Amino acid sequence: MRGRSVSPVFVGREEELAALSESLDEARKGTVTAVLLGGEAGVGKTRLVQRFAEQCQAGGAHVLFGGCVELSTEGLAYAPFTAALRQLVREQGPAAVAGLLPDGAERDLARLLPEFGEPSGDGETDTGRARLFEQFLTLLERLADTRPTVLLIEDIHWADRSSRDLIAFLSRNLHAPQVLIVMTYRSDELHRQHPLRPVLAELGRVNGVHRLDLPRLSRDEVAQQMAGILGEVPEYGNAMKVYERSEGIPLFVEALVECGVDCAFPDSMQDLILSSVERLPEETQRLLRVAAAGGTRVSHRLLAVVSGLSDVELETALRPAIARNILQIADNRAYVFRHSLIREAVHDELLPGEHQRLHARFAEEISKDRGLVPPGRAAVELAHHWYGARNDTWALISAWEAARKSFKAFAYTEAVPLLERVLMLWDRVPDAERLIDADHTAVLERASEAANAVGDVDKGVKFIKAALSQLDETEEPARVAQLIVRRAAFKNAKGQLGVIDDLRHALRLVPRDTLDRAQVVTTLSRHLMLRGEIAEASELIAEGLRLAREHGDRCLESDLLMNLGLGHSLNGENESTIVVNEQALEIGYQEGSGRLITRAIGNNVDALIDMGRHEEALDLARDGWKLSKKYGRLRGSGLFIKNNWAEALESIGRWDEAIEIVDGALSHGPALRTRYALLRIRADIALARGELQLVEGILSEVGVLKDRPEEFVQDITNNARLHIGWHLTRGEPAAALSVAERVLAQNQQLSKAMLGWRLLSLLRTVCDAAETTEPERTARVRELAAEVAAELSVIGPVVEAYRLSYRGDFDAAAAAWERLNRPHNHSKSLLRAANVAARAGDREGAAARLKVALPLAQALRATPLIEEIEVLSRRVGGAAPAQEPSELLTPRELEVLRLVTQGRTNRDIAGELFISAKTVSVHVSNILAKLGVTSRGEAAAAAHRLSLLSR
């Protein structure tokens, strides 16, 4: 029962192929970005995606191929993306590919392919990797401008950490139409600790990412596969035997057909796979073992020099394996095993001594001629083979070199295990320090730097602790100080206390009038400002600016200016904040530093919000977000800008848009402090809408309900404000009063004018609510609040509006909020003013205020506020004030309704109004609810009947 080893007929998989084709159709519309195709080893994932690729190409799509190899887990960073990029360069040339990217962006890609010239000299490790991610995203989007683009990545269960991170990044951020990423993985290899599992779980929550599981073949499909291999219909009994033995796995079907129906059944599937190999000539088997030690793919030249055969001898020996389709010829004169399971089975047959000798041979030959492997792979190949050869000396040297190469490629996640290998081998290698020109502490420092770049806090702290134990701060104070500053950064990332103590310790170590001191001063002054210790921070900033200018460090000067601007912001001097930030921004542009540019823009967005200049803030936030993508700062300053963007939208009542911004920012996996800031904005909206379960979940995560200690002014005041609001909404004024007492005990932390006045206005509400049951405590809270108010500056219209609310001048506050276009605050102030009027017996005045307040609250769907207004309305004069239908709809909803009546789809409306289809859907749902209708047609009819669009 022998024939072809692979069926020329594509068997089954109609449903899966249709699902992939449907995903491509959806990708053309921009609603699907990725497909995760899972299945057991040998079940036919490669055959399926190859057939899908053929269909895509026939339909005019551009298909890029990238695969992961087992070596990836040892540091072959970005392996599938490098392969796809190399294919693109072969097809179009490096100049054409560079033309698809922003000016100079190809220098980032040069870290992966030398065809793009010299890599960029940006030493900012925390931004280079992010910028590289952005270039891949931009490249895919630009390729899709002209035709559909499909990126196929096989075997992501072997993907290196950097590739996994890039896969997750692209899946979250690819919103352009006509791009689809298809990834395959072995579902049977994902044990509980497998690094791909959390990535799959994360991607499963991303809109536009589909999961597809590839099942085994049915009995009839196995018979069809056998017929394709044999060239004739198999006997029923034989087909049944093969189906039962293979259990429907195509690779095993092929092996059983090749073995013959009468052969004894092997003890294991590995024996079954090897049975076809064992029938090859002995010399061919020997060469397959050599090739297996080289990896899934080995070039002809490399295999020739390692085996010691001439070209003719090598080709003659390999021809039987190629004829039986065990080995295949790839591009650039390379050989690949038809299936990775075959290579694994052959490799497992190597004897221990044979294994070491072969890896040593590969290492020796690659060391002599690095051109034997693809560009950029020599260092990691050498690290892999020397380690496999058990040559400790060269394993250490090559791992150190590969780690350095990983740094240059922004592959910090791959650098960490390589540096750990250096540390592990250190004591086994005499004179290791001389061999790599670095001491043991330097390796630990480098490892902590890599861990810091990828946010691996636990490992970073471990490396720093070990490094500090080897240093004497009296002999190397600057080196110790640098490590302490990095440890402080790790503590800050985890929200731990003690950051200031660490930074002050570092400052004491560095000599005066040095650049090292200026660097520590920069970090310390920023943290002091965030704690509200403005005077001490300002003195340090003055010293730091002098040192930075004396030493000519313009970037440090810019950072210090922004720290100074933070102090102005805390004092409510927002005009001065903007001026100083503009100076810092100009330096950022002069130095070409994306970090400085995006930080300055984010700070100015915040200042504009505090000044009530919301439209300017929104415009600047949009520009800043684009720049953060350009400079690779998306997950850093970019998400800080997004946070401020959402804050601006929340303040002016565009809550659904704010929620969309928050959700999008959270999908990028922000740093912990940024995540908490985003969640607080979401909690503000949820609290205003009465979504108490959601609020409780957020407050629990942020640590509010656990009274987790905080050091930063903004965290303390915002947490307290949300905690108080939560208790008030639950009808617990006494509990809210307790929170007020605790926060007022930290009055030195309430120094920021905007945050302070906002909290004080809420404290008045707390006192008014609790006064009848807790008169003494309430009186004391009012006294403490007055002491805080006496110290706060009043600069700008927003602060003034909060001050008016705190003073109880609610009508003036309502007028101020109306001028600022802050509908929720406007409505709340009107309600408070109506309460005052009602207590004074002015029922008509109260009713008039409530008539204005109600539609504002209804437009926001601010349920608790609506209920309070309706209760008071009944008290002062019966039913809630009557309302015209058009008053229920916001200006944006009227715009959407106008387009709905024209028969436009959500996607059409989104394009017309420059908002997302998801936001349009929310607006349409609100319109239907407010008009009391159930369909778009009924809404259009109601619009005409009520003349809503003629007003």
PDB file of N, CA, C and O in Angstrom, residues 394-419:
ATOM      1  N   TRP A 394      32.463  28.950  25.401  1.00  0.00           N
ATOM      2  CA  TRP A 394      31.878  29.603  24.224  1.00  0.00           C
ATOM      3  C   TRP A 394      30.376  29.832  24.381  1.00  0.00           C
ATOM      4  O   TRP A 394      29.816  30.758  23.792  1.00  0.00           O
ATOM      5  N   ALA A 395      29.728  29.007  25.197  1.00  0.00           N
ATOM      6  CA  ALA A 395      28.304  29.246  25.467  1.00  0.00           C
ATOM      7  C   ALA A 395      28.122  30.572  26.193  1.00  0.00           C
ATOM      8  O   ALA A 395      27.198  31.345  25.904  1.00  0.00           O
ATOM      9  N   LEU A 396      29.018  30.872  27.140  1.00  0.00           N
ATOM     10  CA  LEU A 396      28.948  32.144  27.867  1.00  0.00           C
ATOM     11  C   LEU A 396      29.244  33.309  26.924  1.00  0.00           C
ATOM     12  O   LEU A 396      28.501  34.305  26.904  1.00  0.00           O
ATOM     13  N   ILE A 397      30.317  33.203  26.151  1.00  0.00           N
ATOM     14  CA  ILE A 397      30.701  34.298  25.255  1.00  0.00           C
ATOM     15  C   ILE A 397      29.601  34.572  24.233  1.00  0.00           C
ATOM     16  O   ILE A 397      29.228  35.730  23.988  1.00  0.00           O
ATOM     17  N   SER A 398      29.073  33.504  23.632  1.00  0.00           N
ATOM     18  CA  SER A 398      28.057  33.685  22.584  1.00  0.00           C
ATOM     19  C   SER A 398      26.736  34.189  23.161  1.00  0.00           C
ATOM     20  O   SER A 398      26.026  34.963  22.516  1.00  0.00           O
ATOM     21  N   ALA A 399      26.392  33.757  24.379  1.00  0.00           N
ATOM     22  CA  ALA A 399      25.154  34.264  25.004  1.00  0.00           C
ATOM     23  C   ALA A 399      25.274  35.754  25.288  1.00  0.00           C
ATOM     24  O   ALA A 399      24.301  36.517  25.106  1.00  0.00           O
ATOM     25  N   TRP A 400      26.454  36.209  25.741  1.00  0.00           N
ATOM     26  CA  TRP A 400      26.676  37.634  25.985  1.00  0.00           C
ATOM     27  C   TRP A 400      26.549  38.425  24.682  1.00  0.00           C
ATOM     28  O   TRP A 400      25.903  39.478  24.640  1.00  0.00           O
ATOM     29  N   GLU A 401      27.152  37.904  23.595  1.00  0.00           N
ATOM     30  CA  GLU A 401      27.051  38.590  22.303  1.00  0.00           C
ATOM     31  C   GLU A 401      25.604  38.628  21.813  1.00  0.00           C
ATOM     32  O   GLU A 401      25.123  39.657  21.330  1.00  0.00           O
ATOM     33  N   ALA A 402      24.902  37.498  21.938  1.00  0.00           N
ATOM     34  CA  ALA A 402      23.504  37.455  21.491  1.00  0.00           C
ATOM     35  C   ALA A 402      22.639  38.416  22.296  1.00  0.00           C
ATOM     36  O   ALA A 402      21.719  39.042  21.762  1.00  0.00           O
ATOM     37  N   ALA A 403      22.922  38.546  23.602  1.00  0.00           N
ATOM     38  CA  ALA A 403      22.164  39.493  24.428  1.00  0.00           C
ATOM     39  C   ALA A 403      22.395  40.921  23.954  1.00  0.00           C
ATOM     40  O   ALA A 403      21.457  41.731  23.894  1.00  0.00           O
ATOM     41  N   ARG A 404      23.643  41.241  23.625  1.00  0.00           N
ATOM     42  CA  ARG A 404      23.943  42.590  23.118  1.00  0.00           C
ATOM     43  C   ARG A 404      23.219  42.846  21.809  1.00  0.00           C
ATOM     44  O   ARG A 404      22.691  43.940  21.575  1.00  0.00           O
ATOM     45  N   LYS A 405      23.173  41.834  20.937  1.00  0.00           N
ATOM     46  CA  LYS A 405      22.440  41.973  19.671  1.00  0.00           C
ATOM     47  C   LYS A 405      20.948  42.158  19.945  1.00  0.00           C
ATOM     48  O   LYS A 405      20.267  42.925  19.253  1.00  0.00           O
ATOM     49  N   SER A 406      20.433  41.466  20.944  1.00  0.00           N
ATOM     50  CA  SER A 406      19.017  41.596  21.294  1.00  0.00           C
ATOM     51  C   SER A 406      18.699  43.013  21.741  1.00  0.00           C
ATOM     52  O   SER A 406      17.641  43.563  21.422  1.00  0.00           O
ATOM     53  N   PHE A 407      19.614  43.631  22.489  1.00  0.00           N
ATOM     54  CA  PHE A 407      19.410  45.016  22.897  1.00  0.00           C
ATOM     55  C   PHE A 407      19.295  45.916  21.673  1.00  0.00           C
ATOM     56  O   PHE A 407      18.436  46.801  21.618  1.00  0.00           O
ATOM     57  N   LYS A 408      20.155  45.704  20.691  1.00  0.00           N
ATOM     58  CA  LYS A 408      20.133  46.558  19.506  1.00  0.00           C
ATOM     59  C   LYS A 408      18.839  46.391  18.712  1.00  0.00           C
ATOM     60  O   LYS A 408      18.415  47.309  18.019  1.00  0.00           O
ATOM     61  N   ALA A 409      18.240  45.202  18.813  1.00  0.00           N
ATOM     62  CA  ALA A 409      16.984  44.944  18.101  1.00  0.00           C
ATOM     63  C   ALA A 409      15.765  45.220  18.974  1.00  0.00           C
ATOM     64  O   ALA A 409      14.647  44.873  18.594  1.00  0.00           O
ATOM     65  N   PHE A 410      15.960  45.860  20.136  1.00  0.00           N
ATOM     66  CA  PHE A 410      14.877  46.134  21.088  1.00  0.00           C
ATOM     67  C   PHE A 410      14.213  44.845  21.583  1.00  0.00           C
ATOM     68  O   PHE A 410      13.076  44.870  22.035  1.00  0.00           O
ATOM     69  N   ALA A 411      14.918  43.714  21.469  1.00  0.00           N
ATOM     70  CA  ALA A 411      14.361  42.427  21.907  1.00  0.00           C
ATOM     71  C   ALA A 411      14.801  42.150  23.343  1.00  0.00           C
ATOM     72  O   ALA A 411      15.519  41.189  23.622  1.00  0.00           O
ATOM     73  N   TYR A 412      14.350  42.993  24.255  1.00  0.00           N
ATOM     74  CA  TYR A 412      14.816  42.910  25.635  1.00  0.00           C
ATOM     75  C   TYR A 412      14.328  41.642  26.331  1.00  0.00           C
ATOM     76  O   TYR A 412      15.000  41.125  27.222  1.00  0.00           O
ATOM     77  N   THR A 413      13.162  41.144  25.932  1.00  0.00           N
ATOM     78  CA  THR A 413      12.656  39.923  26.552  1.00  0.00           C
ATOM     79  C   THR A 413      13.550  38.736  26.230  1.00  0.00           C
ATOM     80  O   THR A 413      13.688  37.819  27.029  1.00  0.00           O
ATOM     81  N   GLU A 414      14.163  38.746  25.038  1.00  0.00           N
ATOM     82  CA  GLU A 414      15.090  37.671  24.678  1.00  0.00           C
ATOM     83  C   GLU A 414      16.446  37.881  25.355  1.00  0.00           C
ATOM     84  O   GLU A 414      17.166  36.916  25.633  1.00  0.00           O
ATOM     85  N   ALA A 415      16.776  39.134  25.625  1.00  0.00           N
ATOM     86  CA  ALA A 415      18.061  39.413  26.281  1.00  0.00           C
ATOM     87  C   ALA A 415      18.081  38.866  27.708  1.00  0.00           C
ATOM     88  O   ALA A 415      19.127  38.403  28.186  1.00  0.00           O
ATOM     89  N   VAL A 416      16.945  38.902  28.396  1.00  0.00           N
ATOM     90  CA  VAL A 416      16.919  38.478  29.808  1.00  0.00           C
ATOM     91  C   VAL A 416      17.357  37.023  29.976  1.00  0.00           C
ATOM     92  O   VAL A 416      18.276  36.736  30.756  1.00  0.00           O
ATOM     93  N   PRO A 417      16.748  36.031  29.271  1.00  0.00           N
ATOM     94  CA  PRO A 417      17.210  34.647  29.478  1.00  0.00           C
ATOM     95  C   PRO A 417      18.652  34.422  29.017  1.00  0.00           C
ATOM     96  O   PRO A 417      19.357  33.584  29.582  1.00  0.00           O
ATOM     97  N   LEU A 418      19.091  35.154  27.986  1.00  0.00           N
ATOM     98  CA  LEU A 418      20.480  35.025  27.553  1.00  0.00           C
ATOM     99  C   LEU A 418      21.435  35.516  28.642  1.00  0.00           C
ATOM    100  O   LEU A 418      22.464  34.890  28.908  1.00  0.00           O
ATOM    101  N   LEU A 419      21.094  36.638  29.272  1.00  0.00           N
ATOM    102  CA  LEU A 419      21.932  37.150  30.358  1.00  0.00           C
ATOM    103  C   LEU A 419      21.861  36.238  31.582  1.00  0.00           C
ATOM    104  O   LEU A 419      22.853  36.072  32.304  1.00  0.00           O
TER     105      LEU A 419
END
